[in-house]
Amino acid sequence: MFVILFCPRCGTQVKEDASFCPNCGAPLAKQPVTPLPKIESSFERYFSRPFIYCIILSAVLIFSVLIVGGISGEQITVNEAQQIQMEFEAEFRKWTALDFFFSNMLNTLISFVPVIGSVWMLYAQYNTGYIFGNLAKAYEVNFFLVTALTLASPTGLLEYSAYTLALSESFILVYFTLKKNLGKRLLKQTWKTLLIVI
């Protein structure tokens, strides 16, 4: 594509198809205009296609393991479930909001570690589902309803999103290790995931 907008001699604006400058008469040589390369935004680089795949995989895995844990947790008797429920409630009455935050944060930080962190996160989600199943049995309510209401709550959405992102980062770090480009991911993107998760 050839475009001339200004005369190179006198600077007068000229029409695109002009052969001579209307002001000074200088011949206008056509020069190619090279398009500027597309520059990806930081947002686009962060949400790369492989990372989006990791997010989808993580969300499905966490939800599936949570459900499996819950179904397992419901398999106990009502008396056993009520005993666990009393112990659970007695223990967590001692906890403050900061205790919950730091406990969840520790679990999440561990899950950033490739492979080991992924196993840890899925184990933690299984245990969470198991407790949900126990509590559903103790209160004689539907486990799926309890899980849906918990995940739909603001706290549940924040936790589920943070866990999903952390697990996704663990997966993408494995991907970048295999591509022999781990340092680039760690320096340019992993810290963003860490800040979002916190």
JSON list of C-alpha atoms in Angstrom, two decimals:
[
{"chain": "A", "resi": 1, "resn": "MET", "atom": "CA", "xyz": [0.00, 0.00, 0.00]},
{"chain": "A", "resi": 2, "resn": "PHE", "atom": "CA", "xyz": [1.41, 3.44, -1.01]},
{"chain": "A", "resi": 3, "resn": "VAL", "atom": "CA", "xyz": [0.35, 6.62, 0.77]},
{"chain": "A", "resi": 4, "resn": "ILE", "atom": "CA", "xyz": [1.82, 10.14, 0.59]},
{"chain": "A", "resi": 5, "resn": "LEU", "atom": "CA", "xyz": [0.36, 12.67, 2.99]},
{"chain": "A", "resi": 6, "resn": "PHE", "atom": "CA", "xyz": [2.99, 15.45, 3.03]},
{"chain": "A", "resi": 7, "resn": "CYS", "atom": "CA", "xyz": [5.54, 16.79, 0.54]},
{"chain": "A", "resi": 8, "resn": "PRO", "atom": "CA", "xyz": [9.04, 15.74, 1.63]},
{"chain": "A", "resi": 9, "resn": "ARG", "atom": "CA", "xyz": [10.48, 19.09, 0.41]},
{"chain": "A", "resi": 10, "resn": "CYS", "atom": "CA", "xyz": [8.08, 21.76, 1.71]},
{"chain": "A", "resi": 11, "resn": "GLY", "atom": "CA", "xyz": [5.81, 19.79, 4.03]},
{"chain": "A", "resi": 12, "resn": "THR", "atom": "CA", "xyz": [2.57, 20.72, 2.27]},
{"chain": "A", "resi": 13, "resn": "GLN", "atom": "CA", "xyz": [-0.22, 18.20, 2.64]},
{"chain": "A", "resi": 14, "resn": "VAL", "atom": "CA", "xyz": [-0.88, 16.46, -0.66]},
{"chain": "A", "resi": 15, "resn": "LYS", "atom": "CA", "xyz": [-3.48, 14.05, -1.96]},
{"chain": "A", "resi": 16, "resn": "GLU", "atom": "CA", "xyz": [-2.74, 10.37, -1.84]},
{"chain": "A", "resi": 17, "resn": "ASP", "atom": "CA", "xyz": [-2.60, 9.93, -5.62]},
{"chain": "A", "resi": 18, "resn": "ALA", "atom": "CA", "xyz": [-0.69, 13.21, -6.44]},
{"chain": "A", "resi": 19, "resn": "SER", "atom": "CA", "xyz": [2.50, 12.90, -8.52]},
{"chain": "A", "resi": 20, "resn": "PHE", "atom": "CA", "xyz": [3.75, 16.47, -7.82]},
{"chain": "A", "resi": 21, "resn": "CYS", "atom": "CA", "xyz": [3.44, 18.83, -4.85]},
{"chain": "A", "resi": 22, "resn": "PRO", "atom": "CA", "xyz": [0.78, 21.50, -5.58]},
{"chain": "A", "resi": 23, "resn": "ASN", "atom": "CA", "xyz": [2.85, 24.06, -3.61]},
{"chain": "A", "resi": 24, "resn": "CYS", "atom": "CA", "xyz": [6.48, 23.63, -4.76]},
{"chain": "A", "resi": 25, "resn": "GLY", "atom": "CA", "xyz": [6.10, 21.26, -7.72]},
{"chain": "A", "resi": 26, "resn": "ALA", "atom": "CA", "xyz": [8.48, 18.67, -6.28]},
{"chain": "A", "resi": 27, "resn": "PRO", "atom": "CA", "xyz": [7.95, 15.15, -7.62]},
{"chain": "A", "resi": 28, "resn": "LEU", "atom": "CA", "xyz": [6.33, 12.86, -5.08]},
{"chain": "A", "resi": 29, "resn": "ALA", "atom": "CA", "xyz": [7.89, 9.43, -5.05]},
{"chain": "A", "resi": 30, "resn": "LYS", "atom": "CA", "xyz": [5.58, 6.76, -3.76]},
{"chain": "A", "resi": 31, "resn": "GLN", "atom": "CA", "xyz": [6.89, 5.09, -0.60]},
{"chain": "A", "resi": 32, "resn": "PRO", "atom": "CA", "xyz": [5.56, 1.92, 0.93]},
{"chain": "A", "resi": 33, "resn": "VAL", "atom": "CA", "xyz": [3.82, 2.24, 4.24]},
{"chain": "A", "resi": 34, "resn": "THR", "atom": "CA", "xyz": [4.58, -0.71, 6.45]},
{"chain": "A", "resi": 35, "resn": "PRO", "atom": "CA", "xyz": [1.89, -1.55, 8.96]},
{"chain": "A", "resi": 36, "resn": "LEU", "atom": "CA", "xyz": [2.88, -1.38, 12.60]},
{"chain": "A", "resi": 37, "resn": "PRO", "atom": "CA", "xyz": [3.23, -4.76, 14.24]},
{"chain": "A", "resi": 38, "resn": "LYS", "atom": "CA", "xyz": [0.38, -5.74, 16.53]},
{"chain": "A", "resi": 39, "resn": "ILE", "atom": "CA", "xyz": [1.47, -5.24, 20.10]},
{"chain": "A", "resi": 40, "resn": "GLU", "atom": "CA", "xyz": [-0.24, -7.52, 22.56]},
{"chain": "A", "resi": 41, "resn": "SER", "atom": "CA", "xyz": [-1.44, -5.87, 25.72]},
{"chain": "A", "resi": 42, "resn": "SER", "atom": "CA", "xyz": [-0.26, -7.18, 29.06]},
{"chain": "A", "resi": 43, "resn": "PHE", "atom": "CA", "xyz": [-3.81, -8.49, 29.60]},
{"chain": "A", "resi": 44, "resn": "GLU", "atom": "CA", "xyz": [-3.67, -10.49, 26.34]},
{"chain": "A", "resi": 45, "resn": "ARG", "atom": "CA", "xyz": [-0.25, -11.94, 27.19]},
{"chain": "A", "resi": 46, "resn": "TYR", "atom": "CA", "xyz": [-1.44, -12.93, 30.67]},
{"chain": "A", "resi": 47, "resn": "PHE", "atom": "CA", "xyz": [-4.58, -14.66, 29.40]},
{"chain": "A", "resi": 48, "resn": "SER", "atom": "CA", "xyz": [-2.77, -16.61, 26.68]},
{"chain": "A", "resi": 49, "resn": "ARG", "atom": "CA", "xyz": [-4.57, -19.51, 25.05]},
{"chain": "A", "resi": 50, "resn": "PRO", "atom": "CA", "xyz": [-2.62, -22.16, 27.06]},
{"chain": "A", "resi": 51, "resn": "PHE", "atom": "CA", "xyz": [-3.42, -20.34, 30.31]},
{"chain": "A", "resi": 52, "resn": "ILE", "atom": "CA", "xyz": [-7.13, -20.16, 29.44]},
{"chain": "A", "resi": 53, "resn": "TYR", "atom": "CA", "xyz": [-7.07, -23.92, 28.81]},
{"chain": "A", "resi": 54, "resn": "CYS", "atom": "CA", "xyz": [-5.41, -24.38, 32.22]},
{"chain": "A", "resi": 55, "resn": "ILE", "atom": "CA", "xyz": [-8.11, -22.24, 33.87]},
{"chain": "A", "resi": 56, "resn": "ILE", "atom": "CA", "xyz": [-10.90, -24.32, 32.32]},
{"chain": "A", "resi": 57, "resn": "LEU", "atom": "CA", "xyz": [-9.18, -27.59, 33.28]},
{"chain": "A", "resi": 58, "resn": "SER", "atom": "CA", "xyz": [-8.59, -26.35, 36.84]},
{"chain": "A", "resi": 59, "resn": "ALA", "atom": "CA", "xyz": [-12.19, -25.20, 37.31]},
{"chain": "A", "resi": 60, "resn": "VAL", "atom": "CA", "xyz": [-13.54, -28.56, 36.11]},
{"chain": "A", "resi": 61, "resn": "LEU", "atom": "CA", "xyz": [-11.07, -30.57, 38.21]},
{"chain": "A", "resi": 62, "resn": "ILE", "atom": "CA", "xyz": [-11.68, -28.63, 41.42]},
{"chain": "A", "resi": 63, "resn": "PHE", "atom": "CA", "xyz": [-15.46, -28.84, 41.05]},
{"chain": "A", "resi": 64, "resn": "SER", "atom": "CA", "xyz": [-15.35, -32.56, 40.17]},
{"chain": "A", "resi": 65, "resn": "VAL", "atom": "CA", "xyz": [-13.08, -33.46, 43.10]},
{"chain": "A", "resi": 66, "resn": "LEU", "atom": "CA", "xyz": [-15.26, -31.38, 45.44]},
{"chain": "A", "resi": 67, "resn": "ILE", "atom": "CA", "xyz": [-18.35, -33.32, 44.31]},
{"chain": "A", "resi": 68, "resn": "VAL", "atom": "CA", "xyz": [-16.61, -36.71, 44.62]},
{"chain": "A", "resi": 69, "resn": "GLY", "atom": "CA", "xyz": [-15.47, -35.76, 48.13]},
{"chain": "A", "resi": 70, "resn": "GLY", "atom": "CA", "xyz": [-19.00, -34.69, 49.05]},
{"chain": "A", "resi": 71, "resn": "ILE", "atom": "CA", "xyz": [-20.56, -37.90, 47.80]},
{"chain": "A", "resi": 72, "resn": "SER", "atom": "CA", "xyz": [-17.98, -39.85, 49.86]},
{"chain": "A", "resi": 73, "resn": "GLY", "atom": "CA", "xyz": [-18.71, -37.69, 52.89]},
{"chain": "A", "resi": 74, "resn": "GLU", "atom": "CA", "xyz": [-22.42, -38.49, 52.70]},
{"chain": "A", "resi": 75, "resn": "GLN", "atom": "CA", "xyz": [-21.79, -42.22, 52.94]},
{"chain": "A", "resi": 76, "resn": "ILE", "atom": "CA", "xyz": [-21.50, -42.21, 56.76]},
{"chain": "A", "resi": 77, "resn": "THR", "atom": "CA", "xyz": [-24.37, -42.64, 59.20]},
{"chain": "A", "resi": 78, "resn": "VAL", "atom": "CA", "xyz": [-26.34, -39.67, 60.56]},
{"chain": "A", "resi": 79, "resn": "ASN", "atom": "CA", "xyz": [-24.90, -40.24, 64.07]},
{"chain": "A", "resi": 80, "resn": "GLU", "atom": "CA", "xyz": [-21.31, -40.20, 62.74]},
{"chain": "A", "resi": 81, "resn": "ALA", "atom": "CA", "xyz": [-22.08, -37.09, 60.69]},
{"chain": "A", "resi": 82, "resn": "GLN", "atom": "CA", "xyz": [-23.56, -35.29, 63.71]},
{"chain": "A", "resi": 83, "resn": "GLN", "atom": "CA", "xyz": [-20.48, -36.17, 65.79]},
{"chain": "A", "resi": 84, "resn": "ILE", "atom": "CA", "xyz": [-18.18, -34.76, 63.07]},
{"chain": "A", "resi": 85, "resn": "GLN", "atom": "CA", "xyz": [-20.42, -31.71, 62.76]},
{"chain": "A", "resi": 86, "resn": "MET", "atom": "CA", "xyz": [-20.14, -30.95, 66.52]},
{"chain": "A", "resi": 87, "resn": "GLU", "atom": "CA", "xyz": [-16.35, -31.36, 66.43]},
{"chain": "A", "resi": 88, "resn": "PHE", "atom": "CA", "xyz": [-16.10, -29.25, 63.29]},
{"chain": "A", "resi": 89, "resn": "GLU", "atom": "CA", "xyz": [-18.22, -26.43, 64.70]},
{"chain": "A", "resi": 90, "resn": "ALA", "atom": "CA", "xyz": [-16.40, -26.48, 68.06]},
{"chain": "A", "resi": 91, "resn": "GLU", "atom": "CA", "xyz": [-13.04, -26.19, 66.29]},
{"chain": "A", "resi": 92, "resn": "PHE", "atom": "CA", "xyz": [-14.05, -23.42, 63.93]},
{"chain": "A", "resi": 93, "resn": "ARG", "atom": "CA", "xyz": [-15.71, -21.30, 66.60]},
{"chain": "A", "resi": 94, "resn": "LYS", "atom": "CA", "xyz": [-12.16, -20.52, 67.76]},
{"chain": "A", "resi": 95, "resn": "TRP", "atom": "CA", "xyz": [-11.11, -19.26, 64.32]},
{"chain": "A", "resi": 96, "resn": "THR", "atom": "CA", "xyz": [-11.13, -15.61, 63.31]},
{"chain": "A", "resi": 97, "resn": "ALA", "atom": "CA", "xyz": [-11.51, -14.26, 59.78]},
{"chain": "A", "resi": 98, "resn": "LEU", "atom": "CA", "xyz": [-7.71, -13.85, 59.66]},
{"chain": "A", "resi": 99, "resn": "ASP", "atom": "CA", "xyz": [-7.23, -17.50, 60.62]},
{"chain": "A", "resi": 100, "resn": "PHE", "atom": "CA", "xyz": [-9.42, -18.54, 57.69]},
{"chain": "A", "resi": 101, "resn": "PHE", "atom": "CA", "xyz": [-7.62, -16.16, 55.35]},
{"chain": "A", "resi": 102, "resn": "PHE", "atom": "CA", "xyz": [-4.13, -17.39, 56.29]},
{"chain": "A", "resi": 103, "resn": "SER", "atom": "CA", "xyz": [-5.18, -21.04, 56.17]},
{"chain": "A", "resi": 104, "resn": "ASN", "atom": "CA", "xyz": [-6.67, -20.61, 52.70]},
{"chain": "A", "resi": 105, "resn": "MET", "atom": "CA", "xyz": [-3.68, -18.50, 51.60]},
{"chain": "A", "resi": 106, "resn": "LEU", "atom": "CA", "xyz": [-1.22, -21.19, 52.72]},
{"chain": "A", "resi": 107, "resn": "ASN", "atom": "CA", "xyz": [-3.16, -23.87, 50.81]},
{"chain": "A", "resi": 108, "resn": "THR", "atom": "CA", "xyz": [-3.22, -21.65, 47.76]},
{"chain": "A", "resi": 109, "resn": "LEU", "atom": "CA", "xyz": [0.49, -20.80, 47.87]},
{"chain": "A", "resi": 110, "resn": "ILE", "atom": "CA", "xyz": [1.39, -24.47, 48.15]},
{"chain": "A", "resi": 111, "resn": "SER", "atom": "CA", "xyz": [-0.70, -25.17, 45.06]},
{"chain": "A", "resi": 112, "resn": "PHE", "atom": "CA", "xyz": [1.51, -22.87, 42.95]},
{"chain": "A", "resi": 113, "resn": "VAL", "atom": "CA", "xyz": [4.26, -25.50, 43.11]},
{"chain": "A", "resi": 114, "resn": "PRO", "atom": "CA", "xyz": [4.12, -27.52, 39.88]},
{"chain": "A", "resi": 115, "resn": "VAL", "atom": "CA", "xyz": [2.83, -31.11, 40.21]},
{"chain": "A", "resi": 116, "resn": "ILE", "atom": "CA", "xyz": [3.11, -31.34, 44.04]},
{"chain": "A", "resi": 117, "resn": "GLY", "atom": "CA", "xyz": [0.94, -28.24, 44.44]},
{"chain": "A", "resi": 118, "resn": "SER", "atom": "CA", "xyz": [-1.66, -29.62, 42.04]},
{"chain": "A", "resi": 119, "resn": "VAL", "atom": "CA", "xyz": [-1.96, -32.82, 44.07]},
{"chain": "A", "resi": 120, "resn": "TRP", "atom": "CA", "xyz": [-2.15, -30.80, 47.30]},
{"chain": "A", "resi": 121, "resn": "MET", "atom": "CA", "xyz": [-4.92, -28.55, 45.93]},
{"chain": "A", "resi": 122, "resn": "LEU", "atom": "CA", "xyz": [-7.02, -31.46, 44.71]},
{"chain": "A", "resi": 123, "resn": "TYR", "atom": "CA", "xyz": [-6.52, -33.28, 48.05]},
{"chain": "A", "resi": 124, "resn": "ALA", "atom": "CA", "xyz": [-7.67, -30.13, 49.90]},
{"chain": "A", "resi": 125, "resn": "GLN", "atom": "CA", "xyz": [-10.73, -29.86, 47.65]},
{"chain": "A", "resi": 126, "resn": "TYR", "atom": "CA", "xyz": [-11.58, -33.51, 48.22]},
{"chain": "A", "resi": 127, "resn": "ASN", "atom": "CA", "xyz": [-11.42, -32.91, 52.00]},
{"chain": "A", "resi": 128, "resn": "THR", "atom": "CA", "xyz": [-13.59, -29.79, 51.66]},
{"chain": "A", "resi": 129, "resn": "GLY", "atom": "CA", "xyz": [-16.17, -31.76, 49.71]},
{"chain": "A", "resi": 130, "resn": "TYR", "atom": "CA", "xyz": [-15.99, -34.55, 52.28]},
{"chain": "A", "resi": 131, "resn": "ILE", "atom": "CA", "xyz": [-16.78, -32.09, 55.09]},
{"chain": "A", "resi": 132, "resn": "PHE", "atom": "CA", "xyz": [-19.63, -30.61, 53.02]},
{"chain": "A", "resi": 133, "resn": "GLY", "atom": "CA", "xyz": [-21.00, -34.14, 52.60]},
{"chain": "A", "resi": 134, "resn": "ASN", "atom": "CA", "xyz": [-20.71, -34.80, 56.35]},
{"chain": "A", "resi": 135, "resn": "LEU", "atom": "CA", "xyz": [-22.46, -31.54, 57.21]},
{"chain": "A", "resi": 136, "resn": "ALA", "atom": "CA", "xyz": [-25.20, -32.15, 54.66]},
{"chain": "A", "resi": 137, "resn": "LYS", "atom": "CA", "xyz": [-25.78, -35.58, 56.21]},
{"chain": "A", "resi": 138, "resn": "ALA", "atom": "CA", "xyz": [-25.75, -34.17, 59.77]},
{"chain": "A", "resi": 139, "resn": "TYR", "atom": "CA", "xyz": [-28.25, -31.42, 58.95]},
{"chain": "A", "resi": 140, "resn": "GLU", "atom": "CA", "xyz": [-30.19, -33.74, 56.64]},
{"chain": "A", "resi": 141, "resn": "VAL", "atom": "CA", "xyz": [-30.05, -31.36, 53.70]},
{"chain": "A", "resi": 142, "resn": "ASN", "atom": "CA", "xyz": [-29.18, -31.94, 50.06]},
{"chain": "A", "resi": 143, "resn": "PHE", "atom": "CA", "xyz": [-25.40, -31.93, 49.55]},
{"chain": "A", "resi": 144, "resn": "PHE", "atom": "CA", "xyz": [-25.65, -30.51, 46.02]},
{"chain": "A", "resi": 145, "resn": "LEU", "atom": "CA", "xyz": [-27.81, -27.64, 47.26]},
{"chain": "A", "resi": 146, "resn": "VAL", "atom": "CA", "xyz": [-25.34, -26.86, 50.08]},
{"chain": "A", "resi": 147, "resn": "THR", "atom": "CA", "xyz": [-22.43, -26.93, 47.62]},
{"chain": "A", "resi": 148, "resn": "ALA", "atom": "CA", "xyz": [-24.23, -24.76, 45.07]},
{"chain": "A", "resi": 149, "resn": "LEU", "atom": "CA", "xyz": [-25.22, -22.17, 47.70]},
{"chain": "A", "resi": 150, "resn": "THR", "atom": "CA", "xyz": [-21.69, -22.12, 49.13]},
{"chain": "A", "resi": 151, "resn": "LEU", "atom": "CA", "xyz": [-20.03, -21.69, 45.74]},
{"chain": "A", "resi": 152, "resn": "ALA", "atom": "CA", "xyz": [-22.56, -19.02, 44.72]},
{"chain": "A", "resi": 153, "resn": "SER", "atom": "CA", "xyz": [-21.90, -16.93, 47.85]},
{"chain": "A", "resi": 154, "resn": "PRO", "atom": "CA", "xyz": [-19.42, -14.02, 47.55]},
{"chain": "A", "resi": 155, "resn": "THR", "atom": "CA", "xyz": [-16.90, -15.85, 49.77]},
{"chain": "A", "resi": 156, "resn": "GLY", "atom": "CA", "xyz": [-17.39, -19.09, 47.86]},
{"chain": "A", "resi": 157, "resn": "LEU", "atom": "CA", "xyz": [-16.90, -17.38, 44.51]},
{"chain": "A", "resi": 158, "resn": "LEU", "atom": "CA", "xyz": [-13.73, -15.67, 45.72]},
{"chain": "A", "resi": 159, "resn": "GLU", "atom": "CA", "xyz": [-12.30, -18.90, 47.12]},
{"chain": "A", "resi": 160, "resn": "TYR", "atom": "CA", "xyz": [-13.23, -21.00, 44.09]},
{"chain": "A", "resi": 161, "resn": "SER", "atom": "CA", "xyz": [-11.78, -18.37, 41.73]},
{"chain": "A", "resi": 162, "resn": "ALA", "atom": "CA", "xyz": [-8.56, -18.07, 43.74]},
{"chain": "A", "resi": 163, "resn": "TYR", "atom": "CA", "xyz": [-8.12, -21.84, 43.92]},
{"chain": "A", "resi": 164, "resn": "THR", "atom": "CA", "xyz": [-8.82, -22.17, 40.21]},
{"chain": "A", "resi": 165, "resn": "LEU", "atom": "CA", "xyz": [-6.25, -19.51, 39.31]},
{"chain": "A", "resi": 166, "resn": "ALA", "atom": "CA", "xyz": [-3.63, -20.99, 41.63]},
{"chain": "A", "resi": 167, "resn": "LEU", "atom": "CA", "xyz": [-4.10, -24.47, 40.19]},
{"chain": "A", "resi": 168, "resn": "SER", "atom": "CA", "xyz": [-4.02, -23.00, 36.68]},
{"chain": "A", "resi": 169, "resn": "GLU", "atom": "CA", "xyz": [-0.69, -21.35, 37.45]},
{"chain": "A", "resi": 170, "resn": "SER", "atom": "CA", "xyz": [0.66, -24.68, 38.66]},
{"chain": "A", "resi": 171, "resn": "PHE", "atom": "CA", "xyz": [-0.38, -26.28, 35.36]},
{"chain": "A", "resi": 172, "resn": "ILE", "atom": "CA", "xyz": [0.97, -23.45, 33.20]},
{"chain": "A", "resi": 173, "resn": "LEU", "atom": "CA", "xyz": [4.31, -23.59, 35.02]},
{"chain": "A", "resi": 174, "resn": "VAL", "atom": "CA", "xyz": [4.58, -27.26, 34.02]},
{"chain": "A", "resi": 175, "resn": "TYR", "atom": "CA", "xyz": [3.76, -26.24, 30.44]},
{"chain": "A", "resi": 176, "resn": "PHE", "atom": "CA", "xyz": [6.44, -23.53, 30.43]},
{"chain": "A", "resi": 177, "resn": "THR", "atom": "CA", "xyz": [8.95, -25.93, 31.99]},
{"chain": "A", "resi": 178, "resn": "LEU", "atom": "CA", "xyz": [8.35, -28.36, 29.13]},
{"chain": "A", "resi": 179, "resn": "LYS", "atom": "CA", "xyz": [8.74, -25.47, 26.65]},
{"chain": "A", "resi": 180, "resn": "LYS", "atom": "CA", "xyz": [12.03, -24.60, 28.43]},
{"chain": "A", "resi": 181, "resn": "ASN", "atom": "CA", "xyz": [10.75, -21.11, 29.13]},
{"chain": "A", "resi": 182, "resn": "LEU", "atom": "CA", "xyz": [9.90, -21.26, 32.83]},
{"chain": "A", "resi": 183, "resn": "GLY", "atom": "CA", "xyz": [11.91, -18.15, 33.76]},
{"chain": "A", "resi": 184, "resn": "LYS", "atom": "CA", "xyz": [9.88, -15.99, 31.37]},
{"chain": "A", "resi": 185, "resn": "ARG", "atom": "CA", "xyz": [6.57, -17.10, 32.92]},
{"chain": "A", "resi": 186, "resn": "LEU", "atom": "CA", "xyz": [7.84, -16.64, 36.47]},
{"chain": "A", "resi": 187, "resn": "LEU", "atom": "CA", "xyz": [9.20, -13.15, 35.83]},
{"chain": "A", "resi": 188, "resn": "LYS", "atom": "CA", "xyz": [6.43, -11.79, 33.64]},
{"chain": "A", "resi": 189, "resn": "GLN", "atom": "CA", "xyz": [3.17, -13.49, 34.64]},
{"chain": "A", "resi": 190, "resn": "THR", "atom": "CA", "xyz": [3.27, -15.65, 37.78]},
{"chain": "A", "resi": 191, "resn": "TRP", "atom": "CA", "xyz": [3.54, -12.66, 40.09]},
{"chain": "A", "resi": 192, "resn": "LYS", "atom": "CA", "xyz": [0.29, -11.32, 38.57]},
{"chain": "A", "resi": 193, "resn": "THR", "atom": "CA", "xyz": [-1.51, -14.55, 39.44]},
{"chain": "A", "resi": 194, "resn": "LEU", "atom": "CA", "xyz": [-0.11, -14.36, 42.96]},
{"chain": "A", "resi": 195, "resn": "LEU", "atom": "CA", "xyz": [-1.40, -10.81, 43.43]},
{"chain": "A", "resi": 196, "resn": "ILE", "atom": "CA", "xyz": [-4.85, -11.68, 42.03]},
{"chain": "A", "resi": 197, "resn": "VAL", "atom": "CA", "xyz": [-5.08, -14.74, 44.28]},
{"chain": "A", "resi": 198, "resn": "ILE", "atom": "CA", "xyz": [-4.09, -12.79, 47.40]}
]
